mmCIF file of C-alpha atoms and ligand atoms in Angstrom:
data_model
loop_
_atom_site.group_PDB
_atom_site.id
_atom_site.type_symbol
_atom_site.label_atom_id
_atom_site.label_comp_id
_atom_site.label_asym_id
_atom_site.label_seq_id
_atom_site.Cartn_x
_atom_site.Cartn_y
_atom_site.Cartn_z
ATOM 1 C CA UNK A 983 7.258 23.909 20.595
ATOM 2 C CA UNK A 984 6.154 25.989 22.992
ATOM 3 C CA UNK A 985 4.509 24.270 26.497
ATOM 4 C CA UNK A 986 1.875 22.256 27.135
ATOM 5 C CA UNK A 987 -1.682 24.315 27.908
ATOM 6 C CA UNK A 988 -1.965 24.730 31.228
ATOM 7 C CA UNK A 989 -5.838 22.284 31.071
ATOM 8 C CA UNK A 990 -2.879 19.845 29.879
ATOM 9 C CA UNK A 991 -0.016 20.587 32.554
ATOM 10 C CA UNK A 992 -2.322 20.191 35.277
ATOM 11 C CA UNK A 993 -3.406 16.704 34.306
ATOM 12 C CA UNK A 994 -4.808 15.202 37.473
ATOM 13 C CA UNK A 995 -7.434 18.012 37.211
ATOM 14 C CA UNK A 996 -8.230 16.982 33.600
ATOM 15 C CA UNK A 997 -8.441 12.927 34.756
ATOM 16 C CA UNK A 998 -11.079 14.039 37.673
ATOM 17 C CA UNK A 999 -12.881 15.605 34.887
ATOM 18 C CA UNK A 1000 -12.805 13.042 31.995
ATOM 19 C CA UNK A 1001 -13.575 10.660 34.916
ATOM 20 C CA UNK A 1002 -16.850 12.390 36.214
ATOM 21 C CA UNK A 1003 -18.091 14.534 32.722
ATOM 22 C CA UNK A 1004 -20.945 15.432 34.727
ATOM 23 C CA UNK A 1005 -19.685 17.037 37.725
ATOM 24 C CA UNK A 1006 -20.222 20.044 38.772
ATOM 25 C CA UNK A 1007 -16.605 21.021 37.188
ATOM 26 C CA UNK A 1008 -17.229 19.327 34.138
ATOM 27 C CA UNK A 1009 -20.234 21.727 33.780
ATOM 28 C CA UNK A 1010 -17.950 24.670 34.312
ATOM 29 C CA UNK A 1011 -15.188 23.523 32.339
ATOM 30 C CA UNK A 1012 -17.977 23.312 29.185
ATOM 31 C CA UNK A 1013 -18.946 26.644 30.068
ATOM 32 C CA UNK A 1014 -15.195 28.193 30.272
ATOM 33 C CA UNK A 1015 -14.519 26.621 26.810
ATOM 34 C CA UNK A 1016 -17.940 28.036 25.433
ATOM 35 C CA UNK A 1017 -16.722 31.270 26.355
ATOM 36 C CA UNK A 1018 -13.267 30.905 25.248
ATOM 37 C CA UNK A 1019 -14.961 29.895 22.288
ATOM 38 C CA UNK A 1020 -17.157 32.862 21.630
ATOM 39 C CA UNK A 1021 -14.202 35.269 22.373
ATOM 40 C CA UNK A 1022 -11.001 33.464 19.671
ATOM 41 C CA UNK A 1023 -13.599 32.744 17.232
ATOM 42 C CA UNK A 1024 -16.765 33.849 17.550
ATOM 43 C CA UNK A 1025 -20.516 33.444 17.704
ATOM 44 C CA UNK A 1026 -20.504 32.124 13.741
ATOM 45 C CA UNK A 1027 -20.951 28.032 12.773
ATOM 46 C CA UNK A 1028 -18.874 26.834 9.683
ATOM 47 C CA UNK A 1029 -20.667 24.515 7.426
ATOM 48 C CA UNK A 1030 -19.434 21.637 5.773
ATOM 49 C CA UNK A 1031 -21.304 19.616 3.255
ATOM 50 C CA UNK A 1032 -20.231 16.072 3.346
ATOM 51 C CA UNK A 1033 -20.250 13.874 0.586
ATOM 52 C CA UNK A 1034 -20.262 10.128 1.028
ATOM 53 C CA UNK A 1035 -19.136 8.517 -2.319
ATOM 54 C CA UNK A 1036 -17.660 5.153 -1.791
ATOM 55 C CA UNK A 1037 -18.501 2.490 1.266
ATOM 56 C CA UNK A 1038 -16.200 0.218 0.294
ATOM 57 C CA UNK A 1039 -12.997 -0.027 2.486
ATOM 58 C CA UNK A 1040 -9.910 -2.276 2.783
ATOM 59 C CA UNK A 1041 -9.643 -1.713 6.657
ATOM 60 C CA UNK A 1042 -11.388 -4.065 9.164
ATOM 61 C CA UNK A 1043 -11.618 -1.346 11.906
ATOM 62 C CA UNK A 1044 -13.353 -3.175 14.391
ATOM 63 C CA UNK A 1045 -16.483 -0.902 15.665
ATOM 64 C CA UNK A 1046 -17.317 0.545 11.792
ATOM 65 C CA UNK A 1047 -20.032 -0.681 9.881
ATOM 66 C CA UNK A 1048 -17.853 -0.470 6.366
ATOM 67 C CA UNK A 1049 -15.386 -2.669 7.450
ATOM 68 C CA UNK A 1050 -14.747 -5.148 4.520
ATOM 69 C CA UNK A 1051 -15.690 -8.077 6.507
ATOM 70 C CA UNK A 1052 -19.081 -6.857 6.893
ATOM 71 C CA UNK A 1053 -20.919 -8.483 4.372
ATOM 72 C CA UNK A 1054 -24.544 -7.425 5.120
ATOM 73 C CA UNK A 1055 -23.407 -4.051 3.421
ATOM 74 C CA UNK A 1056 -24.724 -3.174 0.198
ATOM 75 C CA UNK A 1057 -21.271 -1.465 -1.363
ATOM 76 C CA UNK A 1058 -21.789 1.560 -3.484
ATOM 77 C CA UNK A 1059 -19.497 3.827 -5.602
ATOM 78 C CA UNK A 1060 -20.499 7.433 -6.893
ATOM 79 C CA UNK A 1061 -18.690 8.278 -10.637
ATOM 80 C CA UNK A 1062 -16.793 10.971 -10.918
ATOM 81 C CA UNK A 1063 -19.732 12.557 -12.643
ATOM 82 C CA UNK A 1064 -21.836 12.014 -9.526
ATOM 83 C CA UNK A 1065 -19.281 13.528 -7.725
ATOM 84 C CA UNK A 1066 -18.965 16.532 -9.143
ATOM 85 C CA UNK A 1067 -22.592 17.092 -9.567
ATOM 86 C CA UNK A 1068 -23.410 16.596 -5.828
ATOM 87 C CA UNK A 1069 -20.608 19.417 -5.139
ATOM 88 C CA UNK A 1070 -22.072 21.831 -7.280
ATOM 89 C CA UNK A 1071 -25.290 21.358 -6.403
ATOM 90 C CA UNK A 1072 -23.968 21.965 -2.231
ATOM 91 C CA UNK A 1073 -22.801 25.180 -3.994
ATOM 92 C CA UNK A 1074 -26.054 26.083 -4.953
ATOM 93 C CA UNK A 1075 -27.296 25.416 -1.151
ATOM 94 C CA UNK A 1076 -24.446 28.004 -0.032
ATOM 95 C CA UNK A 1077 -22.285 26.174 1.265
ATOM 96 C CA UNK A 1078 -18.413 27.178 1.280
ATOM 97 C CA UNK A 1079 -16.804 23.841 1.856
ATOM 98 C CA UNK A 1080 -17.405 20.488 0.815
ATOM 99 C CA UNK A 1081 -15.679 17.296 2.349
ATOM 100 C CA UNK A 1082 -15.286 14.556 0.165
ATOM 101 C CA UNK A 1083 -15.131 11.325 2.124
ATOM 102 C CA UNK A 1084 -15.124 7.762 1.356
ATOM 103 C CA UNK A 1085 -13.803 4.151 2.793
ATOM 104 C CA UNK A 1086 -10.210 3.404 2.372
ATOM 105 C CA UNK A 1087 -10.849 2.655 -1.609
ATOM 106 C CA UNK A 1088 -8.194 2.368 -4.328
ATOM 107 C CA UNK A 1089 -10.636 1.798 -7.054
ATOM 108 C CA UNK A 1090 -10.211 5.605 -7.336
ATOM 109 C CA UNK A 1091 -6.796 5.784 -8.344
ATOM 110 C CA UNK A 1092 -4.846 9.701 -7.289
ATOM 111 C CA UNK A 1093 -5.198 11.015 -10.420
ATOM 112 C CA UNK A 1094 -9.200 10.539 -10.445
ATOM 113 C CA UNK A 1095 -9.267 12.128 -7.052
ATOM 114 C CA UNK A 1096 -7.175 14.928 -8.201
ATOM 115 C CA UNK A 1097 -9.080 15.804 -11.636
ATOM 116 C CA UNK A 1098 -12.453 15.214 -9.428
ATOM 117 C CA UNK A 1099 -10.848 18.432 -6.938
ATOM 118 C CA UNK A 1100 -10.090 20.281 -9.742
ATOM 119 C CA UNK A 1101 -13.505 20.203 -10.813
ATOM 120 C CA UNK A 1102 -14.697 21.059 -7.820
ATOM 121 C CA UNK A 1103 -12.809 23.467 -7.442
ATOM 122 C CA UNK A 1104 -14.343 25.627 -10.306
ATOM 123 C CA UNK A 1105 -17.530 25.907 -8.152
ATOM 124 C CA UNK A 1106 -15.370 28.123 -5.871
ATOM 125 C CA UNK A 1107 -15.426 25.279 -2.992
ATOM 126 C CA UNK A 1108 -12.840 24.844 -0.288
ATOM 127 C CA UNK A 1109 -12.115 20.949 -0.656
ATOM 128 C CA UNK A 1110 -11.993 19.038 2.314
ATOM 129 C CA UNK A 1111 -10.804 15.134 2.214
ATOM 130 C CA UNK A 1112 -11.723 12.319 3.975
ATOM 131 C CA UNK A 1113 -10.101 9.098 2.247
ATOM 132 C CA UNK A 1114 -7.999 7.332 4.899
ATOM 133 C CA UNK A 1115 -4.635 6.495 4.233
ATOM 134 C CA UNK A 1116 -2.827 6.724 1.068
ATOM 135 C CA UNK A 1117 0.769 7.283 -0.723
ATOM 136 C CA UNK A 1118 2.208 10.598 0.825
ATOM 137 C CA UNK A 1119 2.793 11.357 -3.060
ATOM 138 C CA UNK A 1120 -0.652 11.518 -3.643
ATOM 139 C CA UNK A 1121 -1.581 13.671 -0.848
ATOM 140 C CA UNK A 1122 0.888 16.171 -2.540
ATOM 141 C CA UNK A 1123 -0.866 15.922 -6.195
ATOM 142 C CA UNK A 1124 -4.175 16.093 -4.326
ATOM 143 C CA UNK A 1125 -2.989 19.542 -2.362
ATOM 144 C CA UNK A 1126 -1.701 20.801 -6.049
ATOM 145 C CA UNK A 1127 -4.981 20.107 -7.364
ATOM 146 C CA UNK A 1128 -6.066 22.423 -4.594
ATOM 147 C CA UNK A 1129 -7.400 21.154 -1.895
ATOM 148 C CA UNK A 1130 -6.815 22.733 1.182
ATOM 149 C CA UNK A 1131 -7.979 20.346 4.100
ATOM 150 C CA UNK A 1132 -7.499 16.535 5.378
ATOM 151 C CA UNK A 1133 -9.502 14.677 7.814
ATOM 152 C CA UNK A 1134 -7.681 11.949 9.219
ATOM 153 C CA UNK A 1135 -8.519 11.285 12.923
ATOM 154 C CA UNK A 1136 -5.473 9.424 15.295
ATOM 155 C CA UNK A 1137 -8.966 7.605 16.629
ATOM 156 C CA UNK A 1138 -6.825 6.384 19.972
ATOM 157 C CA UNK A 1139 -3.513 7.652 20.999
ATOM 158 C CA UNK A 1140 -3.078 4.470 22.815
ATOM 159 C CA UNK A 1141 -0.797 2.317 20.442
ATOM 160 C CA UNK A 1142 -1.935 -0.962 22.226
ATOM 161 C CA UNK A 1143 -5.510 -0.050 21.705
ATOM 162 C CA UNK A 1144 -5.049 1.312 18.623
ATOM 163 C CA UNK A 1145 -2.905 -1.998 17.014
ATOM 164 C CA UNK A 1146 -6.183 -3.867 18.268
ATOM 165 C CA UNK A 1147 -9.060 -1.631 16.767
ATOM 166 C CA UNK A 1148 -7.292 -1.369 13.321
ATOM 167 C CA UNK A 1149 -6.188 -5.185 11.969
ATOM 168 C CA UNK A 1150 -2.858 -4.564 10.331
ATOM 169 C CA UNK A 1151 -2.516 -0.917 10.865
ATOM 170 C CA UNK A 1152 -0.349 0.971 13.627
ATOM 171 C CA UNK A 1153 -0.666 4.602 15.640
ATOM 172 C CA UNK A 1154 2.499 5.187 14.201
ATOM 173 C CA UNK A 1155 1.894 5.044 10.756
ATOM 174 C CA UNK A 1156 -1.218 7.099 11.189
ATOM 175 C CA UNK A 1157 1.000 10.104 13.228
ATOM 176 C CA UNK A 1158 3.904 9.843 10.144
ATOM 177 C CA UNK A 1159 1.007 10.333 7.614
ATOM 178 C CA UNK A 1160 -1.137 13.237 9.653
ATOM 179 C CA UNK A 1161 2.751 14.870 10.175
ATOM 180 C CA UNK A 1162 3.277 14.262 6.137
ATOM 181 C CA UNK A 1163 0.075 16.415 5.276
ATOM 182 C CA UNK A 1164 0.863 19.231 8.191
ATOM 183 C CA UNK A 1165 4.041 19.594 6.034
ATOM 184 C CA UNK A 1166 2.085 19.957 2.842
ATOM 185 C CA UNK A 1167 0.219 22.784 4.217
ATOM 186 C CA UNK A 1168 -2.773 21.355 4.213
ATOM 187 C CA UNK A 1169 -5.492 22.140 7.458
ATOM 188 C CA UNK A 1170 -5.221 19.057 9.372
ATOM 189 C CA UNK A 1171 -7.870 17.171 11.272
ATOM 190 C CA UNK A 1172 -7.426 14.723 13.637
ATOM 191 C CA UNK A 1173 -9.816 13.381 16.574
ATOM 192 C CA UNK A 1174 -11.145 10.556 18.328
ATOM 193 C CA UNK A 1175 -13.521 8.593 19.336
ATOM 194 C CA UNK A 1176 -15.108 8.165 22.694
ATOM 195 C CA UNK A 1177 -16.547 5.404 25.137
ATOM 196 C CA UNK A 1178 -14.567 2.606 23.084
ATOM 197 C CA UNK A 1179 -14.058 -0.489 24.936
ATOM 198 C CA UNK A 1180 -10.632 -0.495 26.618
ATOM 199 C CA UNK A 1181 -10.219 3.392 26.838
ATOM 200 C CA UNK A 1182 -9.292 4.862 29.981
ATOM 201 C CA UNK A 1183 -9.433 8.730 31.431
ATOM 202 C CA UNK A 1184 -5.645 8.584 30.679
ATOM 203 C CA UNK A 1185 -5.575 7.186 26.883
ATOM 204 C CA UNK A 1186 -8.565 10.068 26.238
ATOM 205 C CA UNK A 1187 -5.949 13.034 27.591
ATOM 206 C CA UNK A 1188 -3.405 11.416 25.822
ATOM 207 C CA UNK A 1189 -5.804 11.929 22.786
ATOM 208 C CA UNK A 1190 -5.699 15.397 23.757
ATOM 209 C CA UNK A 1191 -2.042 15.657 24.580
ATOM 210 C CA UNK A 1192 -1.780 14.076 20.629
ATOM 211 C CA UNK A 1193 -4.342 16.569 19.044
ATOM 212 C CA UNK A 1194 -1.902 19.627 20.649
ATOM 213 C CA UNK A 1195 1.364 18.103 19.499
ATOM 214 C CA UNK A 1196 0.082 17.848 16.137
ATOM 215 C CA UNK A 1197 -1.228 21.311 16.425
ATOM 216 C CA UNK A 1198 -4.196 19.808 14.590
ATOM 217 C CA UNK A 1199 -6.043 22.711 13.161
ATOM 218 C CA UNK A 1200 -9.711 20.671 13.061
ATOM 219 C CA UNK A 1201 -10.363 18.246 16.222
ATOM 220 C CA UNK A 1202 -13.411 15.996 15.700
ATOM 221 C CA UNK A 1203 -14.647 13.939 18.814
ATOM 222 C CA UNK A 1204 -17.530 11.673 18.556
ATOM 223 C CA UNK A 1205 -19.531 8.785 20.853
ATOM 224 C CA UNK A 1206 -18.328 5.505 19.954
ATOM 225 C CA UNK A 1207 -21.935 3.696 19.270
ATOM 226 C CA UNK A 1208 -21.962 0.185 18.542
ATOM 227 C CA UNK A 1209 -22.501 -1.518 15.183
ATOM 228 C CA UNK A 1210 -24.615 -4.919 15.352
ATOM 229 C CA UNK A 1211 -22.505 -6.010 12.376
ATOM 230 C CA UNK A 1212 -19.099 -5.385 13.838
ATOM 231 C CA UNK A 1213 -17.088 -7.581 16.873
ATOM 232 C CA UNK A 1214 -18.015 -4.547 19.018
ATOM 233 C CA UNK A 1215 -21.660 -4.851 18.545
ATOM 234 C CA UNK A 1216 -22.298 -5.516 22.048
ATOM 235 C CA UNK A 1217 -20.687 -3.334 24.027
ATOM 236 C CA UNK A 1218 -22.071 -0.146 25.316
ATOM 237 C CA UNK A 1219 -21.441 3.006 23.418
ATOM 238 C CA UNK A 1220 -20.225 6.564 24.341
ATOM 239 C CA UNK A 1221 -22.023 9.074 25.593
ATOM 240 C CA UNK A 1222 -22.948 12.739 25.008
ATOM 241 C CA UNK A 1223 -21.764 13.998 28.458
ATOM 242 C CA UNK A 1224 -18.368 11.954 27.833
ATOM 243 C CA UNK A 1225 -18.042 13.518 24.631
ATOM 244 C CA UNK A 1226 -19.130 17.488 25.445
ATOM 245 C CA UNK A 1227 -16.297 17.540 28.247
ATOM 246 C CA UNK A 1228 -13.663 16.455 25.739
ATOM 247 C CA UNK A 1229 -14.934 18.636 23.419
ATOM 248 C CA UNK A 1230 -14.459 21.242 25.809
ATOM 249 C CA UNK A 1231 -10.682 20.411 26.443
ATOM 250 C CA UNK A 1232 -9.958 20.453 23.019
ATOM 251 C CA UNK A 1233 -10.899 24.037 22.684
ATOM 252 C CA UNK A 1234 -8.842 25.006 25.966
ATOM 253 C CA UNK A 1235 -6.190 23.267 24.494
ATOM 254 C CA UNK A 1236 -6.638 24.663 21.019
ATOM 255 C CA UNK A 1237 -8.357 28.194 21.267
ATOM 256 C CA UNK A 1238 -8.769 28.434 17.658
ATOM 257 C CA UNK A 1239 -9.315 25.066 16.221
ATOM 258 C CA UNK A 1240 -12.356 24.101 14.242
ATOM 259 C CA UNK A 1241 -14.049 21.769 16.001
ATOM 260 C CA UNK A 1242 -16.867 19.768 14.742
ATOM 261 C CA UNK A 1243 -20.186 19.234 16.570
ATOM 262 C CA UNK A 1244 -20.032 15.868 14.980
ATOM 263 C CA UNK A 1245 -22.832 13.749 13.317
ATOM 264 C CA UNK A 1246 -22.846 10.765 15.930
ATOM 265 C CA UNK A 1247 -23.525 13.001 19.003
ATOM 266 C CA UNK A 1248 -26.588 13.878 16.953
ATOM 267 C CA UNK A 1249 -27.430 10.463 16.365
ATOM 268 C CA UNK A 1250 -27.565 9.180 19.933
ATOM 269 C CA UNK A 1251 -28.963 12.474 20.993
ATOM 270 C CA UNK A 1252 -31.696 15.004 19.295
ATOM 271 C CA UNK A 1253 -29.917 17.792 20.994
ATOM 272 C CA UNK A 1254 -26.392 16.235 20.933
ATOM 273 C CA UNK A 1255 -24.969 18.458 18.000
ATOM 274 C CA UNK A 1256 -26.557 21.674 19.944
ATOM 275 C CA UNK A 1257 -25.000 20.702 23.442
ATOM 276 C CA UNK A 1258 -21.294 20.512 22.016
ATOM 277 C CA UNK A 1259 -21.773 23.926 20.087
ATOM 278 C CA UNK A 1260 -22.440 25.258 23.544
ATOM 279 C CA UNK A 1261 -19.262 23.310 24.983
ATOM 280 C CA UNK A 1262 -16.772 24.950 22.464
ATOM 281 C CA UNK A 1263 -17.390 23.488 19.042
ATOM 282 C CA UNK A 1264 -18.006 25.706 15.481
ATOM 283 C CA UNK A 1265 -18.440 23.341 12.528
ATOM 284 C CA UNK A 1266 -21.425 21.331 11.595
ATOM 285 C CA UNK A 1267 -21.122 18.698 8.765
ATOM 286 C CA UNK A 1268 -24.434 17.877 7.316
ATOM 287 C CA UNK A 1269 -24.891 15.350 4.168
ATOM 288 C CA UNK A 1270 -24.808 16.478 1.350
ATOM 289 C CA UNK A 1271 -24.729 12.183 -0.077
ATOM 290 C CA UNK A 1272 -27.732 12.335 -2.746
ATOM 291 C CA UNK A 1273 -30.251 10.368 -0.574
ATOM 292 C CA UNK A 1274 -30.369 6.985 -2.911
ATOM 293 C CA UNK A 1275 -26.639 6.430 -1.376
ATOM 294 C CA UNK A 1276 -27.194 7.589 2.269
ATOM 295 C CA UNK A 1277 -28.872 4.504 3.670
ATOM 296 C CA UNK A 1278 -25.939 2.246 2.737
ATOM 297 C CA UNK A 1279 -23.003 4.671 5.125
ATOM 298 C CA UNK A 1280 -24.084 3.366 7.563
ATOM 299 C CA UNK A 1281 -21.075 3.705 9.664
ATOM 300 C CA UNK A 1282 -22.806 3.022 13.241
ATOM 301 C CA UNK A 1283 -26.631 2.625 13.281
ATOM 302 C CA UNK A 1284 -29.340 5.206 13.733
ATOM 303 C CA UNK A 1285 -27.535 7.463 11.731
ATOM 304 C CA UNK A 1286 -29.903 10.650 11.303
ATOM 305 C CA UNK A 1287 -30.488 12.406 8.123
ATOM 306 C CA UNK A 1288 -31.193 8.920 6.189
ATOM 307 C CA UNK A 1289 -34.321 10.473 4.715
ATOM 308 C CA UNK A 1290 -33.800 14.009 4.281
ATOM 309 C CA UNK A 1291 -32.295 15.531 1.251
ATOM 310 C CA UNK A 1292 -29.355 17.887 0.400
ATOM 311 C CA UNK A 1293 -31.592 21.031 1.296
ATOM 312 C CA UNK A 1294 -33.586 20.240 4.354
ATOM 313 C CA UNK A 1295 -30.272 19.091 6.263
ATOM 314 C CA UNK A 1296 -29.615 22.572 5.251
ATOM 315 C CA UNK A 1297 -32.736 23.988 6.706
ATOM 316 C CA UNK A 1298 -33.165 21.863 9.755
ATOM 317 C CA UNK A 1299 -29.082 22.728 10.710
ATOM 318 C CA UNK A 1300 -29.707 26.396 10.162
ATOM 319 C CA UNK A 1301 -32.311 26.500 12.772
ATOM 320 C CA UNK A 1302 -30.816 24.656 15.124
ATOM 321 C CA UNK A 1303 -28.056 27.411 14.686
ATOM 322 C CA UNK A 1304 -30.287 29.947 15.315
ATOM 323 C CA UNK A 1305 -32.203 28.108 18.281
ATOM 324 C CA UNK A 1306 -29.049 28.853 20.670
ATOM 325 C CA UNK A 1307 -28.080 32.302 19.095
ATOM 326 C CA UNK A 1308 -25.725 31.992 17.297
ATOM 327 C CA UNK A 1309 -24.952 32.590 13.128
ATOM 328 C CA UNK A 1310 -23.765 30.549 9.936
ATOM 329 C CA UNK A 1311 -20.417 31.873 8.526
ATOM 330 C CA UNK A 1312 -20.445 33.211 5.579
ATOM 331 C CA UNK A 1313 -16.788 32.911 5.223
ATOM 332 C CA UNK A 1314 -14.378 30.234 3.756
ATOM 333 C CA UNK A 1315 -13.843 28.893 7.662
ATOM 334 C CA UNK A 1316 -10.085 28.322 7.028
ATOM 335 C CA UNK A 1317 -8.250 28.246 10.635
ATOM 336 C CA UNK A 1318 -7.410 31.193 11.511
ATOM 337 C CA UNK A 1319 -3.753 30.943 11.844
ATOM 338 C CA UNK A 1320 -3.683 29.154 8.355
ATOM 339 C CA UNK A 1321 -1.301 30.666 5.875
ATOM 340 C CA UNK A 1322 -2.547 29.385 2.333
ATOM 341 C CA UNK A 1323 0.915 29.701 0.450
HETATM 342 N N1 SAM B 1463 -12.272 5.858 6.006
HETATM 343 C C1 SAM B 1463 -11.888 7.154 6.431
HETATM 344 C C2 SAM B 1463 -11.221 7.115 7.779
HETATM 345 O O1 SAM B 1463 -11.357 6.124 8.476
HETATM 346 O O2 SAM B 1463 -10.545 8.128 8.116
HETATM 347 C C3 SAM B 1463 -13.041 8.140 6.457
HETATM 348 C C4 SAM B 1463 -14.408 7.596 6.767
HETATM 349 S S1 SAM B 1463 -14.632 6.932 8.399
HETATM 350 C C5 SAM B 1463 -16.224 6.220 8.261
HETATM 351 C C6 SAM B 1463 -14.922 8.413 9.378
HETATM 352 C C7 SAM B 1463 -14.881 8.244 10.863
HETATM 353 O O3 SAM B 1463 -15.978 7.467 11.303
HETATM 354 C C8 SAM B 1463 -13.688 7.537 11.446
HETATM 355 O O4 SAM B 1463 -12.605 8.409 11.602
HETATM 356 C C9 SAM B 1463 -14.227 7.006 12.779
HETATM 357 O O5 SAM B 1463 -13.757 7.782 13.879
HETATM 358 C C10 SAM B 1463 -15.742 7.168 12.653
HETATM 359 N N2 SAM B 1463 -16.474 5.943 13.023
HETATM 360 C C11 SAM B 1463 -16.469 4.761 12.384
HETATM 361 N N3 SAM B 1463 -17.245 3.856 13.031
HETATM 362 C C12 SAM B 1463 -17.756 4.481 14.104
HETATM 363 C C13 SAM B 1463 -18.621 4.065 15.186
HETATM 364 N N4 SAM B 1463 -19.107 2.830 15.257
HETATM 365 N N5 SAM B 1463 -18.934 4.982 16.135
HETATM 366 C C14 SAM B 1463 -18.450 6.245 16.063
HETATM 367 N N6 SAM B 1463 -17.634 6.685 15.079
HETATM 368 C C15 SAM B 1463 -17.279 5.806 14.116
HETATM 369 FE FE1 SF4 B 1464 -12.802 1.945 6.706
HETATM 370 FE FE2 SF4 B 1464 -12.732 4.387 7.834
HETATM 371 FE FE3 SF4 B 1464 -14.573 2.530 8.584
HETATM 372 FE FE4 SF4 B 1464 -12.017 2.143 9.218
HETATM 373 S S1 SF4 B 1464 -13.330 3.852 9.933
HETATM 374 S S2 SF4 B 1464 -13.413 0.583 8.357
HETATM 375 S S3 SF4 B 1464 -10.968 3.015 7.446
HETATM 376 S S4 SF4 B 1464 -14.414 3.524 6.601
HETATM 377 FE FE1 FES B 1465 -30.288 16.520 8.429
HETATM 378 FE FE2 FES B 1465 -31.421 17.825 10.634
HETATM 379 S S1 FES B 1465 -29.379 17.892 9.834
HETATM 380 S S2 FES B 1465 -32.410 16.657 8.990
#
């Protein structure tokens, strides 16, 4: 592989900056990667309908509201049906992908989640999913079935950190299983999350440092923000200065990734989705989860978009698109240096 990017190699520079996001240098870092951003790929915003169909999980992460020992949550699970329906109907809306994205929940077994993609598929969607970790066979029937993208953020590329966060799981289980769907060809997103209690400047550029090795081709970085419900509910939360000046080292370090102005910087800011557009992001994911479900995803609290439906997410994100110039793509948004076969 070839070397580290130089915002890597020269990693005091990167601490200083990770240390103190809103230094003067942090400001012109963002506005390097905006720029770098405007000239690999462009002034255009991929769109990504999300679909939330199952809150129940197995995992006990410690800072998510779905974590199975949170009992206050009222658990939900869309049909296949319901599914299926809610994709079409984000067809409808225009939009070219759709991310499928759940808890970690067996109920649906792999063969439900593949005949649900090829469904989906017949609406001429790109499938993105979002279901955790599962048998590396079934990520292979799920890619047959045709879908072409997996979320799966590392979360912390600290393994200490990470062994504490995630009861029962490990960093390097999550890395073998991120590596196992790079060699299925599908588009691979990793990320992390930032301002979680115990992280350090160095653990978030070896977050970075992880994101490059794995040549993810998506990168999505969001605030940590504290859960009531959750054994992190007191600490403070991440915030959207932290976040825009990782966001901007991600696209330094990988020009052409898609990188997601993510739902939770929106939450703890109005603006927070805008200001990491303009520090190097491209994708928005708005929900798509029919609005009787939305309430209960509650992931962190404050989530926006709890009362708006399917189209005036739609609406409200396409202005906000337009408020700092720039366009929705009207293309598939693959990665640019994706080869499909
Ligand atoms: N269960 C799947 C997984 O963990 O990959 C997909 C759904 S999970 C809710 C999606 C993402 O939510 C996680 O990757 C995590 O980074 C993020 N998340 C969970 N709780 C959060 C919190 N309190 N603050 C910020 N992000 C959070
Ligand atoms: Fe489950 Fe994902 Fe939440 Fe962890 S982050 S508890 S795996 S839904
Ligand atoms: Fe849902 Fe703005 S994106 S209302």
């Amino acid at each position: 592989m070839n070397d580290l990017p130089t915002v890597l190699r020269e990693r005091d520079q990167a601490l200083r900056l990770i240390a103190d996001p809103c230094s003067e240098s942090a400001q012109q870092i963002i506005s390097g990667a905006d720029h770098l951003r405007a000239q690999t790929v462009g002034p255009a915003v991929h769109l990504r309908g999300l679909i939330e169909f199952s809150n129940y999980c197995r995992n006990n992460c410690l800072y998510c509201g779905l974590r199975r020992d949170n009992q206050q949550v009222s658990r939900y699970r869309m049909t296949a049906a319901e599914i299926i329906e809610t994709a079409g109907e984000g067809a409808k809306l225009g939009y070219k992908t759709v991310v499928l994205q759940s808890g970690e929940d067996p109920a649906y077994s792999g063969e439900v989640i593949a005949e649900i993609i090829r469904e989906v598929k017949q609406f001429g969607l790109v499938v993105t999913l979002s279901l955790g970790e599962r048998e590396p066979w079934e990520y292979e029937l799920w890619r047959a079935a045709g879908a072409e993208r997996y979320l799966m953020r590392h979360e912390t590329a600290d393994p200490v950190l990470y062994q504490k966060l995630h009861p029962g799981q490990s960093l390097l289980q999550r890395i073998t299983l991120l590596k196992a769907l790079k060699e299925l060809n599908y588009q691979v997103g990793t990320g992390f999350i930032v301002g979680l209690p115990g992280q350090t400047p160095d653990i978030l550029w070896r977050d970075l440092e992880l994101a490059w090795k794995l040549q993810a081709e998506m990168v999505g970085i969001g605030p940590f923000i504290p859960h009531p419900e959750t054994p992190l509910g007191k600490e403070p939360g991440g915030t959207v200065d932290q976040t825009c000046i990782m966001v901007a080292l991600a696209r330094l370090s990988l020009p052409y990734a898609l990188i997601p102005a993510t739902t939770a910087l929106g939450s703890i800011d109005r603006f927070g989705r805008e200001a990491a557009l303009q520090a190097g992001a491209n994708v928005l994911m708005p929900n798509l989860t029919p609005t009787f479900y939305r309430a209960d995803y509650q992931i962190y609290p404050n989530k926006i978009c709890l009362g708006e439906g399917a189209a005036e997410c739609r609406g409200c994100i396409t202005g906000r698109i337009h408020s700092i110039g720039r366009t929705v793509a009207a293309d598939p948004g693959h990665h640019p240096l994706w080869d499909q076969d």
